[in-house]
PDB file of C-alpha atoms in Angstrom:
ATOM      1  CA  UNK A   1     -27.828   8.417 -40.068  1.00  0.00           C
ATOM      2  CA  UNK A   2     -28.180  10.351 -37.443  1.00  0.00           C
ATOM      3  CA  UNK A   3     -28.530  13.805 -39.691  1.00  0.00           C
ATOM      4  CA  UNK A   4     -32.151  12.379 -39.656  1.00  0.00           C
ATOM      5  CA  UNK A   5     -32.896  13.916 -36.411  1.00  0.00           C
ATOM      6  CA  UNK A   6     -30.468  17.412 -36.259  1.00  0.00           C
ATOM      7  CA  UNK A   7     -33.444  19.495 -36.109  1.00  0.00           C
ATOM      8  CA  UNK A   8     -36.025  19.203 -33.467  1.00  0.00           C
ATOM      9  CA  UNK A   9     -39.329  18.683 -35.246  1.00  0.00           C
ATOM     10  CA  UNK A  10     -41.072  21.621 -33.350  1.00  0.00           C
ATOM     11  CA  UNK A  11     -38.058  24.070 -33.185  1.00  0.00           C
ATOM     12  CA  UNK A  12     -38.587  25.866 -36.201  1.00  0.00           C
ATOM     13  CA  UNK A  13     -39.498  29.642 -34.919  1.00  0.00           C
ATOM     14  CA  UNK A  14     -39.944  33.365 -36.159  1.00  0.00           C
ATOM     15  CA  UNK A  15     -37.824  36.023 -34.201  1.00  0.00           C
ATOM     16  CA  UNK A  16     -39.565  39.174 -33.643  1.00  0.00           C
ATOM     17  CA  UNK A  17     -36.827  42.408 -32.282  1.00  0.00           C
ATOM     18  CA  UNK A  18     -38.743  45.884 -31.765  1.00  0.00           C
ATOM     19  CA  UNK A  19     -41.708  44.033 -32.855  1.00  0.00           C
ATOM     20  CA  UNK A  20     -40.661  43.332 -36.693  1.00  0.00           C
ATOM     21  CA  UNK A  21     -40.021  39.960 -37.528  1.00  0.00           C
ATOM     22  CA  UNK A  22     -36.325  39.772 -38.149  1.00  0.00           C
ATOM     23  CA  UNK A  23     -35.818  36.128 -38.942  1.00  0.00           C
ATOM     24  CA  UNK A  24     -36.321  32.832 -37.985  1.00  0.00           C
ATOM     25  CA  UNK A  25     -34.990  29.935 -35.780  1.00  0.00           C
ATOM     26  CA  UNK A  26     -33.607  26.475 -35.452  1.00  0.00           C
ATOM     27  CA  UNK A  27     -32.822  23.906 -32.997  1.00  0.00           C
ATOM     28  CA  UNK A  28     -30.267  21.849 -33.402  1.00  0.00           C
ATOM     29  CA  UNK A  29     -28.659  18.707 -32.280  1.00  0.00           C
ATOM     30  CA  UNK A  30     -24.762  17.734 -33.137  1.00  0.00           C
ATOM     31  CA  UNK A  31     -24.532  14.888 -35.223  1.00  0.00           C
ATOM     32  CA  UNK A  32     -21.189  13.529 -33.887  1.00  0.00           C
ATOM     33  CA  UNK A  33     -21.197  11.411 -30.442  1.00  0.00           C
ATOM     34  CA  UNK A  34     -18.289  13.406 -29.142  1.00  0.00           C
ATOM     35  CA  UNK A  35     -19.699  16.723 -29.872  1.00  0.00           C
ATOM     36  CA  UNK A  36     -16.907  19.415 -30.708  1.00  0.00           C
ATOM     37  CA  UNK A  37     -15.348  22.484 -29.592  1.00  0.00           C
ATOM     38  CA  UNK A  38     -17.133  24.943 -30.453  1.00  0.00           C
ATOM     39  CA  UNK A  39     -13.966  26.725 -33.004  1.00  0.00           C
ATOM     40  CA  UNK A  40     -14.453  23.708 -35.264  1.00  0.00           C
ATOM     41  CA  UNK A  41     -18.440  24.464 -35.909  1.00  0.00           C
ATOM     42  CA  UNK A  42     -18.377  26.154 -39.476  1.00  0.00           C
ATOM     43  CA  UNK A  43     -22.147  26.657 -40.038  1.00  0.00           C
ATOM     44  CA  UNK A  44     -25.097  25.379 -41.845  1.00  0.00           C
ATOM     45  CA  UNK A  45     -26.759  25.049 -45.233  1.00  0.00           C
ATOM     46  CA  UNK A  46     -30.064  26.076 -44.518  1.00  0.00           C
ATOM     47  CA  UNK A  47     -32.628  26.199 -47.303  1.00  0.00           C
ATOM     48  CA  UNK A  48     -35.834  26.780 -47.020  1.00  0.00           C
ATOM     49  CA  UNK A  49     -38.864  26.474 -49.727  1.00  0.00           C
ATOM     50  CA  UNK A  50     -35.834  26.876 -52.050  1.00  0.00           C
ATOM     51  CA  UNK A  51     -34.367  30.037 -50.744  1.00  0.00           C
ATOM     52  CA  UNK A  52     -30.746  29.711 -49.525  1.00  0.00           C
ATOM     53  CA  UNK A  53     -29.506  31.055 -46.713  1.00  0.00           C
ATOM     54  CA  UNK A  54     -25.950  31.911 -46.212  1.00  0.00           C
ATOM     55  CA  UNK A  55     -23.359  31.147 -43.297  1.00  0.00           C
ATOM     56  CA  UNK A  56     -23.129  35.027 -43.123  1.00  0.00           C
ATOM     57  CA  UNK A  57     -26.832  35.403 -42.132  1.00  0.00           C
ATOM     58  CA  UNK A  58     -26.898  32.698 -39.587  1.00  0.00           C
ATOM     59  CA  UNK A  59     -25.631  33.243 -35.591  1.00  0.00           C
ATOM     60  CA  UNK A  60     -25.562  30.108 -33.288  1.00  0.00           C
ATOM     61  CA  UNK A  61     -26.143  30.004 -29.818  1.00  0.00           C
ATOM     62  CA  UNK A  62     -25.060  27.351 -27.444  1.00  0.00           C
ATOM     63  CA  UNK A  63     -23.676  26.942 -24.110  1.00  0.00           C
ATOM     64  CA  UNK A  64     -25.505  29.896 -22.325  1.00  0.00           C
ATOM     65  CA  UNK A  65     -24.205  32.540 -24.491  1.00  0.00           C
ATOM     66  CA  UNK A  66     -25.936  35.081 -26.768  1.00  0.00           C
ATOM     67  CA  UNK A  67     -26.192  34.393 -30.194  1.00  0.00           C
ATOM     68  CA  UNK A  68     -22.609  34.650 -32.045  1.00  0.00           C
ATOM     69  CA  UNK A  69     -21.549  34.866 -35.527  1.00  0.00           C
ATOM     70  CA  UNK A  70     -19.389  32.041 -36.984  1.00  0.00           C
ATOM     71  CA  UNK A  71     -16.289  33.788 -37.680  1.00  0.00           C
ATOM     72  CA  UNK A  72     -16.616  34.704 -33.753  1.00  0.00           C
ATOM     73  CA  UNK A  73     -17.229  30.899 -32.503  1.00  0.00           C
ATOM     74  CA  UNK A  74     -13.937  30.153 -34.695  1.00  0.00           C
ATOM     75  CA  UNK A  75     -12.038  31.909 -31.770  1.00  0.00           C
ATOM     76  CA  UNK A  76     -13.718  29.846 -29.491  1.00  0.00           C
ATOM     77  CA  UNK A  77     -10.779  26.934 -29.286  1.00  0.00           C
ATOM     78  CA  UNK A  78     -11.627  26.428 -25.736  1.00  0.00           C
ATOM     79  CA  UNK A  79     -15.718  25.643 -25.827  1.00  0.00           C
ATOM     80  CA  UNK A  80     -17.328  22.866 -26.347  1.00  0.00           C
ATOM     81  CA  UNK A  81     -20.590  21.167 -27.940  1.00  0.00           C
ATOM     82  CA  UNK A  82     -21.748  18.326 -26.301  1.00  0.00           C
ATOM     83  CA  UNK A  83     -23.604  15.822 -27.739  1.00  0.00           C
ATOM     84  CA  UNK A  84     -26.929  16.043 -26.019  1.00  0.00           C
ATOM     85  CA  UNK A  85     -26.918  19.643 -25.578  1.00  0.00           C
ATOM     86  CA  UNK A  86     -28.965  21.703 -28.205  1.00  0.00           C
ATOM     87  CA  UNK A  87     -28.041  24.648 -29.629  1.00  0.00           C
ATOM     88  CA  UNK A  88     -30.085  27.255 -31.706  1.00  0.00           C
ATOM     89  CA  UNK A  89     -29.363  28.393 -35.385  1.00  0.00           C
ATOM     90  CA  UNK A  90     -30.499  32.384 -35.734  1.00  0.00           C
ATOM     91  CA  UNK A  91     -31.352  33.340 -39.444  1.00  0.00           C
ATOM     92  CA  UNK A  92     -31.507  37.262 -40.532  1.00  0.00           C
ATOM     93  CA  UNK A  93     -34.442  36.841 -43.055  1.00  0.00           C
ATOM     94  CA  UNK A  94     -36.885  39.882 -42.918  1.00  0.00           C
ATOM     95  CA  UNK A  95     -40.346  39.273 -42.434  1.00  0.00           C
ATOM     96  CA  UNK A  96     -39.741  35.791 -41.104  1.00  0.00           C
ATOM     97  CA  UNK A  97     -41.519  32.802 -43.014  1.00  0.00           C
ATOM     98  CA  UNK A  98     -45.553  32.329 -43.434  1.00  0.00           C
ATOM     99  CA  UNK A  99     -46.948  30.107 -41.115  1.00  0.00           C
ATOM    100  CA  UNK A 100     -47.474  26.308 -42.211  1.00  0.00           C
ATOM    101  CA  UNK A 101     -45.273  23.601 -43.293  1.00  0.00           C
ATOM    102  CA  UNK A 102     -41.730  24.248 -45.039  1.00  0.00           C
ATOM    103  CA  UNK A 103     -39.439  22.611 -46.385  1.00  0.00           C
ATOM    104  CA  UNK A 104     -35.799  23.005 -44.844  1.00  0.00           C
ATOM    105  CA  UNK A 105     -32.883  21.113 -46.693  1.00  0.00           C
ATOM    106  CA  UNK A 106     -30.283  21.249 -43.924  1.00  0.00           C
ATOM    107  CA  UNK A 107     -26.387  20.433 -43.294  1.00  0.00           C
ATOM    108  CA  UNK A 108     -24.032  20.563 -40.482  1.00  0.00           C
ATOM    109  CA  UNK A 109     -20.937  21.339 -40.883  1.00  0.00           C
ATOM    110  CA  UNK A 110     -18.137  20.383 -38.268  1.00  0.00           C
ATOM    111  CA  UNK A 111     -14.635  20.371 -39.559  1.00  0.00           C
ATOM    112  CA  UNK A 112     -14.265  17.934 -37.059  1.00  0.00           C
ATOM    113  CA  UNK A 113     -11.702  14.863 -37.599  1.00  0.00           C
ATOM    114  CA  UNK A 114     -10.394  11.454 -36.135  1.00  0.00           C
ATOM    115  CA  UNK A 115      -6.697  12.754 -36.974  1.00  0.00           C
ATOM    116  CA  UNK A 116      -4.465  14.966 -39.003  1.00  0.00           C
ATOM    117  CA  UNK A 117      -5.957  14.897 -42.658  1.00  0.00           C
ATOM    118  CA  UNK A 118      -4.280  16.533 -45.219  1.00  0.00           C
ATOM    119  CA  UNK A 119      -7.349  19.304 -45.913  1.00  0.00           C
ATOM    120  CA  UNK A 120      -7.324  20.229 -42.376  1.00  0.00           C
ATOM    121  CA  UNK A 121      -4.174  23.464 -42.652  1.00  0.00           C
ATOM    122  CA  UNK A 122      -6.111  24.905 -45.584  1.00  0.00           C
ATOM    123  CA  UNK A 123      -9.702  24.484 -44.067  1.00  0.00           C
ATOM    124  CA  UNK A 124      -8.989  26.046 -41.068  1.00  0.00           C
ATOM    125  CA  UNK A 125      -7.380  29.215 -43.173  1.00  0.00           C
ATOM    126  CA  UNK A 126     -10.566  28.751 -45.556  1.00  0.00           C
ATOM    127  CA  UNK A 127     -13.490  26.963 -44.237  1.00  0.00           C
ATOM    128  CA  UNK A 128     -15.535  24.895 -46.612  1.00  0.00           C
ATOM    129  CA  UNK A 129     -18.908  25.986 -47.730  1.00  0.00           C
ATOM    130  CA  UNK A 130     -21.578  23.851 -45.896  1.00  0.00           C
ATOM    131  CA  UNK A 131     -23.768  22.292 -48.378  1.00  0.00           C
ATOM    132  CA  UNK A 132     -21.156  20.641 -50.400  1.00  0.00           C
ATOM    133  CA  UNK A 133     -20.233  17.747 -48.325  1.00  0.00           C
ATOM    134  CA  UNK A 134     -16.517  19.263 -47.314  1.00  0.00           C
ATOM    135  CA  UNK A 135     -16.202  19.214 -43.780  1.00  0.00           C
ATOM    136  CA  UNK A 136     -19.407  17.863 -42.902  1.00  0.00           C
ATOM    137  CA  UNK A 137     -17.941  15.413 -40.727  1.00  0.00           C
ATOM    138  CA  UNK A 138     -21.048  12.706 -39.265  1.00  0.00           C
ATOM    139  CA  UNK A 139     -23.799  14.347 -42.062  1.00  0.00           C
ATOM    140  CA  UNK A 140     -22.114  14.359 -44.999  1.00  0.00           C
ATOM    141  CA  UNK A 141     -25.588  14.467 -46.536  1.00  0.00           C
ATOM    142  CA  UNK A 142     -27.914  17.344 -46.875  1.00  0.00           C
ATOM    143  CA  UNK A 143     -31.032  16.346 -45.959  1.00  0.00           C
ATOM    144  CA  UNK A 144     -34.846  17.568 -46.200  1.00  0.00           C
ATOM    145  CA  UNK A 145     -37.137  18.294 -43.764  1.00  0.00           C
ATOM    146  CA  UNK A 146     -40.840  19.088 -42.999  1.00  0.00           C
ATOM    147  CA  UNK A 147     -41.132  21.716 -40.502  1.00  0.00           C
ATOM    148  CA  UNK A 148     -44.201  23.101 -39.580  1.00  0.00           C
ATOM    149  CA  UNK A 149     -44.661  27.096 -38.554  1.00  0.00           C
ATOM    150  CA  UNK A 150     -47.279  27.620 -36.017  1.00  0.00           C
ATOM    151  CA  UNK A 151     -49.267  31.111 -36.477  1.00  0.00           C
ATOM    152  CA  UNK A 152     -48.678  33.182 -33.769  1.00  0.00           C
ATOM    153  CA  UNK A 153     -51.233  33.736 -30.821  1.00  0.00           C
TER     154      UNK A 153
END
């Protein structure tokens, strides 16, 4: 249930480097009570207007640190999410999006579990893609949201 509210409603953002719009932002709450550390945080289906976009275009930042890849954060045994803290999902998508309302479909995906289960060796040597409800530990669904884009001042 809680997957309702993984987004903040008025974190959706465009990220502007050298003064090109590189991408866009996200931020995000962890749907599990105990949070996680951080090497068990296996990325995001992100969707937006119907335009996927991959775990290998997305960095996460969390915990102070500058945005990091998610084959980085795997190495990161010893971090942790908490609960309440939010973190921000960077997406490489050129040109940004438009300003106005979009449409994210969105899943977390923690391979977080409540003991050994037996898909737990092979999805640490191969992660499951998020988006198909492997791994997706307190949001097994994906769910859609209504974000609006604010034009910038």
């Amino acid at each position: 249930m809680f997957e309702n509210f993984l987004i903040r409603p008025d974190g959706l953002r465009n990220e502007t480097r050298d003064g090109k719009i590189v991408g866009f932002s996200l931020a995000v709450r962890h749907a599990n009570y105990r949070g996680c550390f951080l090497s068990l945080h296996n990325g995001y289906f992100i969707e937006v207007d119907g335009v996927e976009y991959p775990v290998d275009a997305q960095a996460f930042e969390i915990n102070g640190k500058p945005p990091r890849s998610f084959d980085t954060i795997r190495g990161a045994v010893y971090e942790h999410w908490h609960y309440d803290d939010e973190g921000i999902v960077h997406v490489a998508a050129p040109g940004g999006l438009a300003p106005g309302e979009h449409a994210v479909r969105f899943q977390q995906s923690v391979l977080a579990a409540y003991g050994y289960l037996p898909t737990d060796e092979a999805w640490v040597k191969q992660p499951p893609k998020p988006g198909t409800g492997a791994g997706s530990d307190k949001a097994p669904q994906i769910i859609t949201y209504h974000l609006n884009l604010a034009a910038e001042a």
